[in-house]
């Protein structure tokens, strides 16, 4: 709607009402919640207006240890907004740098420890997980039931997984090596996957048959 959402490196999640800007009115804050540690990831809303916040684990604060690294918030309850949270960390630094992806009844996150998690949007339970070479800083992108993930293997890879069945570990469809860590997040346009790699190149991947 007319609310601007963002978070900062201090872990403060904020919502600001900007509806009056066109009439010269100043924005005012309607939501404030501290998640305890650095938030590099973009906040992700779903169709119902819930927010999914991915949090790093660097400062080892009590708040961060208690709350977890993926938090679902209900902004309509500003005094008690936590719907559920998931712990996804080892020793500091760890946690989640990448932006989550909402896909049907799942939230998919990639962790600094090298895990990809498929989490039930309703109750926060982890339905499945699999590992890739850490760290995973590339954000998952999902288009047409295909999950795209970059990793930091010695040769660097972009991999595609089938997430048409959200209840099972997604099978691998294909993978392409780049020669160095893939930190950038992939984007898809007209059937082509675009991303950058630490080898200094931009890549464009497309089905050889044009599909």
Backbone as a ProteinNet text record, in pm:
[ID]
protein_1_A
[PRIMARY]
XXXXXXXXXXXXXXXXXXXXXXXXXXXXXXXXXXXXXXXXXXXXXXXXXXXXXXXXXXXXXXXXXXXXXXXXXXXXXXXXXXXXXXXXXXXXXXXXXXXXXXXXXXXXXXXXXXXXXXXXXXXXXXXXXXXXXXXXXXXXXXXXXXXXXXXXXXXXXXXXXXXXXXXXXXXXXXXXXXXXXXXXXXXXXXXXXXXXXXXXXXXXXXXXXXX
[TERTIARY]
82	0	84.7	59.5	132.6	238.6	286	387.4	521.2	624.5	761.7	828.7	882.9	945.5	1095	1174	1317.5	1375.9	1499.4	1573.3	1716.4	1790.2	1926.1	2027.6	2154.2	2260.8	2256.1	2178.2	2157.6	2048.2	1975.5	1869.4	1733.9	1718.2	1590.2	1501.3	1387	1287.7	1186.8	1161.7	1072.5	970.3	851.3	748.4	708.8	707.6	674.5	558	455.3	339.7	377.5	376.2	414.3	294.3	173.2	53	36.7	85.7	63	168	265.7	372.2	319.2	219.7	165.9	100.7	56.8	-7.6	87.7	216.9	316.2	328.2	267.1	276	400.7	455.2	573.6	535.8	620.6	595.5	599.9	528.9	537.8	551.6	625.2	656.2	538.6	504.6	392.6	436.5	563.9	610.4	759.1	797.3	937.2	961.8	1060.4	1089.1	1236.2	1301.7	1444.1	1464.9	1538.8	1565.3	1700.4	1783.4	1900.9	2034	2035.3	2163.2	2145.9	2256	2261.4	2161.9	2088.4	1997.2	2047.6	2113.1	2155.3	2048.1	1969.3	1869.6	1752.4	1693	1572.2	1454.2	1367.8	1246.3	1152.5	1090.1	1003.4	861.5	761.8	623	555.6	448.5	366.7	232.3	146.1	19.2	-72.5	-51.5	-135.5	-80.7	38.4	94.6	190.8	224.6	326.5	464.3	560.2	697.1	790.4	884.9	987.6	1121.7	1188.3	1311.7	1424.6	1530.1	1648.9	1755.7	1816.1	1905	2041.2	2147.6	2281.9	2304.7	2410.8	2451.2	2598.2	2622.7	2759.5	2793.7	2700.1	2729.5	2702.3	2642.5	2614.6	2533.8	2437.3	2353.9	2254.7	2211.5	2111.3	1982.7	1945.7	1825.3	1836.1	1950.9	1971.4	1969	2030	2028.3	1887.9	1809.6	1673.4	1576.8	1585.8	1484.6	1508.2	1633.8	1660.3	1696.2	1716.2	1770.5	1671.2	1557.2	1447.2	1322.4	1264	1151.2	1033.6	916	792.5	721	693.2	630.4	491.7	401.1	266.7	258.1	271.6	271.8	140.6	33.5	-93.4	-93.4	9.6	23.8	157	169.7	299.6	356.8	272.2	321.6	368.2	324.4	363.5	363.3	457.2	445.9	500.7	575.2	641.2	539.3	527.6	441.5	519.4	639.1	732	872.9	971.4	1110.3	1185.4	1295.6	1375.3	1521.8	1588.2	1730.9	1809.2	1901.2	1981.4	2121	2198.2	2330.6	2420.7	2552.6	2651.8	2723.1	2855.4	2924.9	2930.1	2949	2957.5	3089.1	3086.5	2968	2898.7	2767.8	2686.5	2548.3	2444.3	2310.8	2277.7	2195.7	2144.1	2179.6	2255.2	2287.6	2191.1	2148.8	2070.3	1923.8	1857.8	1715.6	1632.1	1531.4	1445.5	1360.5	1312.3	1218.9	1088.9	976.4	844.9	794.9	761	715	598.1	478.1	357.6	349.7	355	341.1	476	583.3	718.5	785.4	881.3	983.8	1116.2	1193.7	1322.4	1433.6	1527.9	1639.9	1770.5	1876.9	2012	2096.9	2174.8	2247.7	2397.3	2461.8	2606.4	2678	2614.4	2672.2	2658.6	2590.9	2581.7	2459.4	2354.6	2231.1	2122.6	2043.8	1923.1	1805.7	1717.5	1605	1472.7	1382.5	1245.3	1156.6	1098.8	1027.8	879.8	797.1	652.2	611.4	542.9	504.5	405.1	323.4	218.5	273.1	358.3	399.3	549.5	629.4	772	851.7	789.8	864.2	951.8	1068.5	1159.8	1117.5	1067.3	1021.5	1137.4	1236.3	1351.1	1472.2	1590.4	1714.9	1816.7	1906.8	2020	2137.7	2256.8	2377.9	2442.3	2507	2589	2716.2	2822.3	2945.6	2923.6	2963.9	2945.7	3051.5	3022.5	2897.6	2796.1	2668.1	2562.3	2513.2	2566.6	2526.8	2439	2435.9	2345.7	2203.4	2111	1972.1	1902.2	1820.8	1745.5	1643.9	1633.4	1534.3	1449.9	1317.5	1229.3	1137.3	1142.6	1059.4	1006.1	874.3	812.9	853.8	849.6	881.2	1026.8	1114.8	1258.1	1331.3	1405	1484.7	1626.5	1673.3	1808.6	1893.3	2013.7	2101.2	2245.7	2314.3	2457.4	2529.6	2649.9	2726	2871.6	2948.2	3088.8	3180.6	3146.6	3237.5	3367.7	3474.2	3604.1	3592.4	3501.6	3480.6	3361.3	3280.9	3163.8	3057	2931.9	2826.4	2696.6	2618	2477.4	2402.2	2311.8	2238.2	2089.2	2016.2	1870.3	1808.3	1701	1633.4	1483.4	1419.8	1275.7	1199.5	1124.7	1046.2	896.5	859.2	716.9	643.5	711.5	656	724.2	654.1	715.6	736.4	691.7	701.9	828.6	906	1022.8	1148	1263.6	1389.9	1393	1413.9	1406	1519.9	1488.6	1593.2	1668.1	1794.8	1879	1838.3	1822.5	1791.1	1916.6	1999.9	2125.7	2215.5	2345	2438.8	2545	2593.8	2693.8	2804.4	2930	3044	3090.4	3139.3	3185.6	3334.7	3396	3536.7	3565.3	3460.9	3479.4	3344.3	3348.9	3228.3	3120.4	2997.3	2882.2	2813.3	2839.9	2780.4	2657.3	2654.6	2543.3	2417.8	2303.1	2176.1	2133.4	2077.3	2034.1	1903.5	1886.8	1759	1721.1	1592.9	1543.9	1460.2	1487.9	1411.1	1396.1	1269	1236.3	1311.5	1313.2	1370.7	1520.9	1588	1732.7	1769.2	1864.7	1912.9	2039.2	2037.7	2152.2	2210.2	2344	2408.7	2556.2	2618.3	2760.7	2836.2	2967.4	3053.2	3178.8	3246.9	3371.8	3485.1	3461.4	3562.4	3561.2	3470.5	3466.5	3379.8	3302.1	3219.2	3070.3	2991.9	2846.7	2810.1	2712.1	2669.3	2522.5	2490.7	2351.7	2331	2240.1	2215.9	2076.1	2067.3	1937.5	1935	1817.2	1799.6	1843.7	1924.5	1980.5	1871.2	1754	1644.1	1548.4	1584.9	1504	1385.5	1378.9	1266.5	1285.2
-120.4	0	124.5	213.4	339.5	336.6	217	205.5	168.4	242.4	215	131.2	14.5	-78.2	-88.2	-87.2	-109.9	-150.9	-202	-235.4	-186.2	-175.7	-122.7	-218.7	-176.9	-262.9	-282.1	-201.2	-221.1	-321.9	-367	-464.7	-404.2	-274.2	-208.6	-214.6	-280.7	-289.8	-177.4	-99.7	14.4	17.8	71.7	100.4	246.6	317.7	461	485.1	552.4	589	709.1	688.5	796.7	844.8	812.9	846.1	996.2	1077.4	1221.2	1298.4	1229.2	1299.9	1388	1338	1414.2	1544	1547.9	1667.5	1751.6	1716.6	1794.9	1758.6	1647	1606.3	1521.4	1527.3	1449.9	1304	1209.2	1069.1	1051.5	951.9	922	771.4	735.7	595.3	523.7	408.6	330.2	196.9	159	27.9	35.9	-26.4	-29.3	-159.2	-237.4	-366	-398.3	-439.4	-470.3	-621.2	-666.2	-810.3	-851	-754.3	-789.6	-789.6	-787.5	-790.2	-733.2	-726.8	-665.1	-728.6	-645	-690.8	-634.7	-719.5	-680.9	-715.2	-817.7	-866.9	-769.1	-767.5	-689	-753.2	-670.3	-722.6	-773.7	-888.1	-950	-961.2	-898.6	-914.2	-1027.7	-1080.7	-1174.1	-1108.5	-1182.8	-1125.3	-1085.7	-1145.8	-1113.3	-998.3	-948.4	-835.3	-871.4	-998.7	-1037.7	-1004.3	-981.1	-950	-1063	-1097.2	-1196.4	-1124.4	-1136.6	-1062.9	-1162.5	-1152.5	-1236.8	-1158.2	-1222.3	-1153.4	-1223.8	-1146.2	-1201.9	-1234.5	-1310.3	-1337.4	-1300.3	-1175.7	-1123.2	-1075.1	-1007.6	-941.8	-1031.6	-1146.2	-1244.5	-1183.3	-1098.4	-1037.4	-1139.6	-1115.5	-1203	-1203.3	-1087.8	-1076.3	-1164.3	-1160.5	-1239.7	-1389.3	-1429.2	-1571.8	-1618.7	-1532.2	-1568.3	-1569.7	-1468.7	-1451.1	-1539.7	-1552.5	-1632.9	-1547.3	-1615.9	-1548.4	-1533.7	-1596	-1566.4	-1543.4	-1425.9	-1386.6	-1347	-1402	-1360	-1262.9	-1143.3	-1038.6	-1006	-974.1	-927.8	-779.9	-688.7	-545.6	-494.4	-571.7	-528.1	-542.9	-609.3	-624.1	-562.7	-431.2	-367.3	-394.8	-424.9	-450.3	-594.7	-684.1	-824.5	-886.2	-845.9	-878.6	-1014.4	-1083.9	-1207.8	-1320.5	-1371.8	-1486.5	-1614.6	-1623.1	-1732.8	-1689.5	-1767	-1739.7	-1871.4	-1867.8	-1987.2	-1955.1	-2043.5	-2029.5	-2093.2	-2016.8	-2065.8	-2006.9	-2057	-2001.1	-2106.1	-2080.5	-2153.4	-2048.7	-2052.1	-1946.7	-1820.6	-1707	-1580.2	-1571.9	-1515	-1465.7	-1576.3	-1573.9	-1668	-1604.4	-1685.7	-1630.9	-1620.9	-1523.2	-1510.4	-1371.9	-1369.1	-1245	-1224.2	-1333.9	-1329.5	-1295.5	-1237.9	-1205.9	-1332.2	-1357	-1475	-1466.3	-1582	-1588.9	-1654	-1590.1	-1646.3	-1722.8	-1849.6	-1934.3	-2019.3	-1981.6	-2054.7	-2065.4	-2185.4	-2199.4	-2208.7	-2167.6	-2176.3	-2039.3	-2029.6	-1926.8	-2000.9	-1962.6	-2027	-1929.7	-1976.9	-1893.5	-1968.4	-1892	-1946.2	-1886.7	-1968.3	-1922.7	-1909.1	-1831.2	-1815.2	-1948.6	-2040.7	-2172.5	-2269.2	-2226.4	-2310.9	-2400.2	-2365.3	-2443	-2365.2	-2437.2	-2383.5	-2447.6	-2365.3	-2414.2	-2381.1	-2478.5	-2456.8	-2456.6	-2342.1	-2322.1	-2298	-2370.6	-2356.7	-2216	-2144	-2006	-1995.2	-2097.1	-2088.5	-2104.6	-2206.3	-2236	-2225.4	-2197.6	-2180.5	-2308.4	-2422.8	-2548.8	-2565.1	-2626.8	-2651.2	-2780.4	-2769.5	-2886.7	-2964	-2890.4	-2957	-2865.7	-2928	-2852.3	-2929.3	-2855.7	-2918.9	-2823.5	-2876.7	-2798.5	-2764.6	-2646.8	-2601.8	-2540.6	-2525.5	-2467.8	-2326.6	-2307.3	-2179.4	-2078.3	-1949.5	-1892.6	-1875.2	-1874.5	-1848.3	-1705.4	-1614.8	-1473.8	-1436.8	-1518.4	-1498.9	-1530.5	-1440.6	-1462.5	-1562.1	-1651.8	-1744.2	-1670	-1712.8	-1659.1	-1774.4	-1758.9	-1867.3	-1816.2	-1882.4	-1849.1	-1978.1	-1986	-2103.1	-2233.4	-2235.3	-2354.4	-2398.1	-2308.3	-2337.8	-2244.2	-2304.5	-2230.2	-2215.3	-2091.4	-2061.7	-2019.4	-2080.4	-2052.5	-2046.2	-1938.4	-1930.4	-1974.3	-2032.5	-2074.9	-2034.6	-2062.1	-2023.2	-2145.2	-2244.6	-2356	-2303	-2384.7	-2337.5	-2292.5	-2354.8	-2314	-2221.5	-2203.9	-2118.2	-2175.5	-2180.2	-2242.2	-2163.9	-2173.1	-2138	-2267.6	-2298.9	-2425.1	-2398.4	-2490.4	-2481.8	-2606.5	-2588	-2696.9	-2689.7	-2804.9	-2814.4	-2802.5	-2693	-2673.9	-2680.7	-2757.2	-2772.3	-2846.1	-2937.1	-3004.1	-2944	-2857.8	-2784.2	-2868.6	-2993.5	-3077.7	-3162	-3164.9	-3253.1	-3172.4	-3229.1	-3166.7	-3150.9	-3031.5	-3009.8	-3078.2	-3157.3	-3222.3	-3122.5	-3152.3	-3068.8	-3084.9	-2972.4	-2972.7	-2954.9	-2856.7	-2833.8	-2746.2	-2741.1	-2651.1	-2606.8	-2482.7	-2426.1	-2364.8	-2402.6	-2346.9	-2217.6	-2123	-1994.4	-1973.3	-2047.7	-2029.2	-1952.6	-1898.9	-1826	-1814.2	-1771.3	-1760.3	-1675.8	-1723.5	-1647.5	-1584.3	-1456.5	-1382.1	-1305.4	-1264.5	-1187	-1273.4	-1210.5	-1281.6	-1287	-1399.8	-1411.6	-1337.3	-1294.3	-1239.3	-1307.4	-1314.2	-1386	-1291.1	-1290.7	-1207.1	-1282.2	-1305.6	-1374.3	-1506.5	-1582.4	-1715.9	-1723.7	-1610.8	-1610.8	-1573.6	-1648.4	-1624.6	-1538.3	-1423.5	-1332.7	-1323.5	-1325.8	-1309.1	-1276.5	-1224.1	-1195.2	-1290.1	-1302.4	-1391	-1315.4	-1366.2	-1302.8	-1322.5	-1398.8	-1407	-1282.2	-1187.1	-1060.4	-1061	-1166.8	-1177.4	-1176.1	-1130.1	-1145.9	-1268.1	-1344.8	-1465.8	-1455.6	-1513.4	-1524.7	-1670.8	-1740.1	-1881.3	-1899.6	-1981.7	-2007.4	-2151	-2213.4	-2347.8	-2351.6	-2451.1	-2455.6	-2471.7	-2519.1	-2535.9	-2416.9	-2313.7	-2192	-2199.2	-2299.6	-2311.4	-2230.8
0	0	0	95.6	105	214.9	251.1	355.1	294.3	330.5	288.9	396.4	356.1	451.1	423.7	530.4	515.4	650.1	645.2	766.3	749.2	859.6	852	913.8	912.3	961.9	1113.2	1180.7	1323.4	1354.1	1249.1	1268.5	1298.9	1272.2	1300.3	1176.5	1188.2	1081.6	1101.7	994.9	1007.2	894.5	927.4	829.6	840.3	725.9	724.6	629.2	677.7	596.4	509.2	375.9	283.7	201.4	247.8	169.9	149.1	242.2	232.6	155.5	96.9	26.1	-87.1	-159.6	-272.7	-226.8	-101.2	-48.1	35.8	32.5	106	252.1	294.4	434.4	456.1	576	608.4	636.8	597.2	633.3	785	834.8	977.3	996.5	1100.1	1123.6	1189.7	1135	1186.9	1245.5	1221.9	1268.1	1300.2	1412.3	1454.4	1530.4	1483.8	1549.5	1531.8	1641	1638.5	1632.4	1530.7	1515.9	1572.1	1616.6	1693.6	1622.2	1487.6	1416	1275.8	1203.9	1072	974.1	902	797	663.9	585	449.8	347	376.1	281.3	268.6	149.8	128.1	200.1	260.9	323.1	214.4	240.1	139.8	195.5	130.8	172.1	95.4	149.6	72.3	40.6	-26.4	-72.9	41.9	160.5	276.2	358.1	322.4	394.4	505.4	520.2	617.4	561	649.9	610.7	651.4	561.9	592.4	598.6	713.9	740.5	763.1	681.7	697	772.3	872.2	964.7	969.8	969.6	988.5	1137	1162.4	1300.9	1312.7	1353.9	1362.8	1503.3	1567.4	1694.5	1815	1790.7	1897.3	2011.9	1977.1	2079.9	2135.4	2255.9	2317.3	2235.4	2183.9	2101.3	1976.6	1910.6	1790.1	1820	1930.1	1967.8	2000.7	2062.4	2103	1985.6	1898.8	1794.8	1673.6	1628.7	1509.6	1390	1274.6	1157.1	1041.8	1049.3	956.9	1040.2	1023.3	1108.3	1020.1	1050.9	985.1	1077.4	1023.8	1102.9	1049.9	1143.6	1110.8	1147	1049.1	1079.9	1138.9	1125.4	1184.5	1336.6	1390.7	1536.1	1578.8	1575.1	1600.3	1738.8	1837	1972	1991.4	1904.1	1914.8	1774.1	1687.6	1545.6	1503.5	1589.3	1547	1531.4	1410.1	1382.4	1408.1	1354.2	1382.4	1346.1	1391.1	1355	1344.8	1268.1	1243.3	1272.8	1345.9	1372.3	1258	1200.8	1087.4	1099	1194.9	1219.8	1283.2	1275.1	1353.1	1438.7	1443.5	1516.8	1430.8	1496.1	1423.4	1345.4	1223.1	1152.5	1074.6	1077.5	999.3	981.9	974.3	952.6	805.2	771	634	579.3	470.2	398.1	279.8	219	96	124.3	24	34.1	15.1	100.7	84.6	-42.6	-85.6	-198.4	-150.8	-179.5	-147.8	-269.8	-248.7	-359.3	-312	-357	-318.5	-166.3	-109.3	35.7	107	38.6	94.6	102.3	194.4	189.9	173.6	73	48.2	86.4	169.7	211.5	191.2	167.6	155.6	266.7	336.4	454	428	513	504.8	528.3	600.1	627	510.1	401.9	283.5	278.2	351.2	345.2	271.1	192.7	131.7	202.8	258.7	339	271.7	269.1	227.7	350.8	383.8	510.7	485.3	559.8	550.2	589.7	498.9	526.7	641.3	662.2	763.3	905.2	926	1063.5	1088.7	986.2	1006.9	1018.8	993	999.3	875.4	892.6	781.2	711.5	588.9	514.6	454.5	405.4	344.7	350.2	331.6	326.9	244.3	181.2	114.5	118.3	96.1	109.3	-23.4	-28.8	-140.8	-81.6	-161.7	-109.1	-53.6	68.9	137.2	95.1	117.9	168.5	56.1	93.2	-4.2	16.9	-64.3	-58.5	-175.8	-278.2	-391.1	-345.4	-373.8	-330.9	-423.3	-368.3	-453	-539.2	-664.8	-757	-808.3	-805.3	-847.8	-957.8	-1073.6	-1188.1	-1248.5	-1268.9	-1332.4	-1263.7	-1130	-1050.1	-1061.1	-1103.1	-1108.5	-1011.8	-917.1	-820.6	-874.3	-885.1	-930.6	-811.4	-796.1	-683	-729	-693.4	-713.2	-587.8	-603.5	-485.9	-499.4	-394	-389.6	-393.7	-476.2	-500.1	-559.5	-555	-606.2	-751.7	-826.6	-965.3	-981.3	-877.4	-884.8	-975	-927.1	-1006.9	-996.2	-1103.8	-1099.5	-1121.9	-1029	-1035.9	-1040.9	-1103.3	-1112.9	-1052.5	-974.4	-906.3	-933.7	-935.6	-961.7	-830.5	-811.3	-688.8	-717.6	-819.9	-851	-740.2	-669.3	-551.6	-430.1	-358	-247.5	-123.3	-125.1	-5.8	-2.2	-110.8	-117	-150.3	-118.8	-156.2	-307.9	-358.8	-504	-578.1	-681.6	-759.8	-848.2	-871.8	-956.7	-1102.8	-1173.1	-1315.8	-1400.4	-1362.1	-1433	-1348.5	-1384.5	-1319.2	-1420.6	-1404.4	-1493.8	-1408.3	-1434.3	-1362	-1428.6	-1343.2	-1395.6	-1375.5	-1283.9	-1255.6	-1128.6	-1064.4	-938.9	-868.7	-743.5	-660.5	-728.3	-721.3	-770.3	-649.6	-629.2	-518.5	-563.4	-690.6	-743.8	-755	-739.9	-753.2	-899.1	-941.9	-1082.1	-1108	-1231.6	-1276.1	-1406.4	-1435.3	-1553.2	-1637.4	-1767.6	-1860.7	-1991.1	-2029.8	-2154.4	-2171.3	-2062.9	-2069	-2054.3	-2035.2	-2019.4	-1876.1	-1818.8	-1682.9	-1691.1	-1623.6	-1623.7	-1482.4	-1472.5	-1342.7	-1363.6	-1259.6	-1261.7	-1171.4	-1196.2	-1117.4	-1076.2	-974.8	-931.6	-1032.7	-1139	-1244	-1332.2	-1300.6	-1372.4	-1496.3	-1513.9	-1634.1	-1599.5	-1694.1	-1689.5	-1773.1	-1725.1	-1793.6	-1832.6	-1947.6	-1993.1	-2032.8	-1965	-1987.5	-2043	-2146.2	-2207.7	-2258.8	-2249.9	-2302.4	-2448.7	-2484.3	-2619.2	-2725.7	-2681.3	-2775.6	-2774.6	-2696.8	-2697.2	-2602.6	-2512.6	-2421	-2296
[MASK]
+++++++++++++++++++++++++++++++++++++++++++++++++++++++++++++++++++++++++++++++++++++++++++++++++++++++++++++++++++++++++++++++++++++++++++++++++++++++++++++++++++++++++++++++++++++++++++++++++++++++++++++++++++

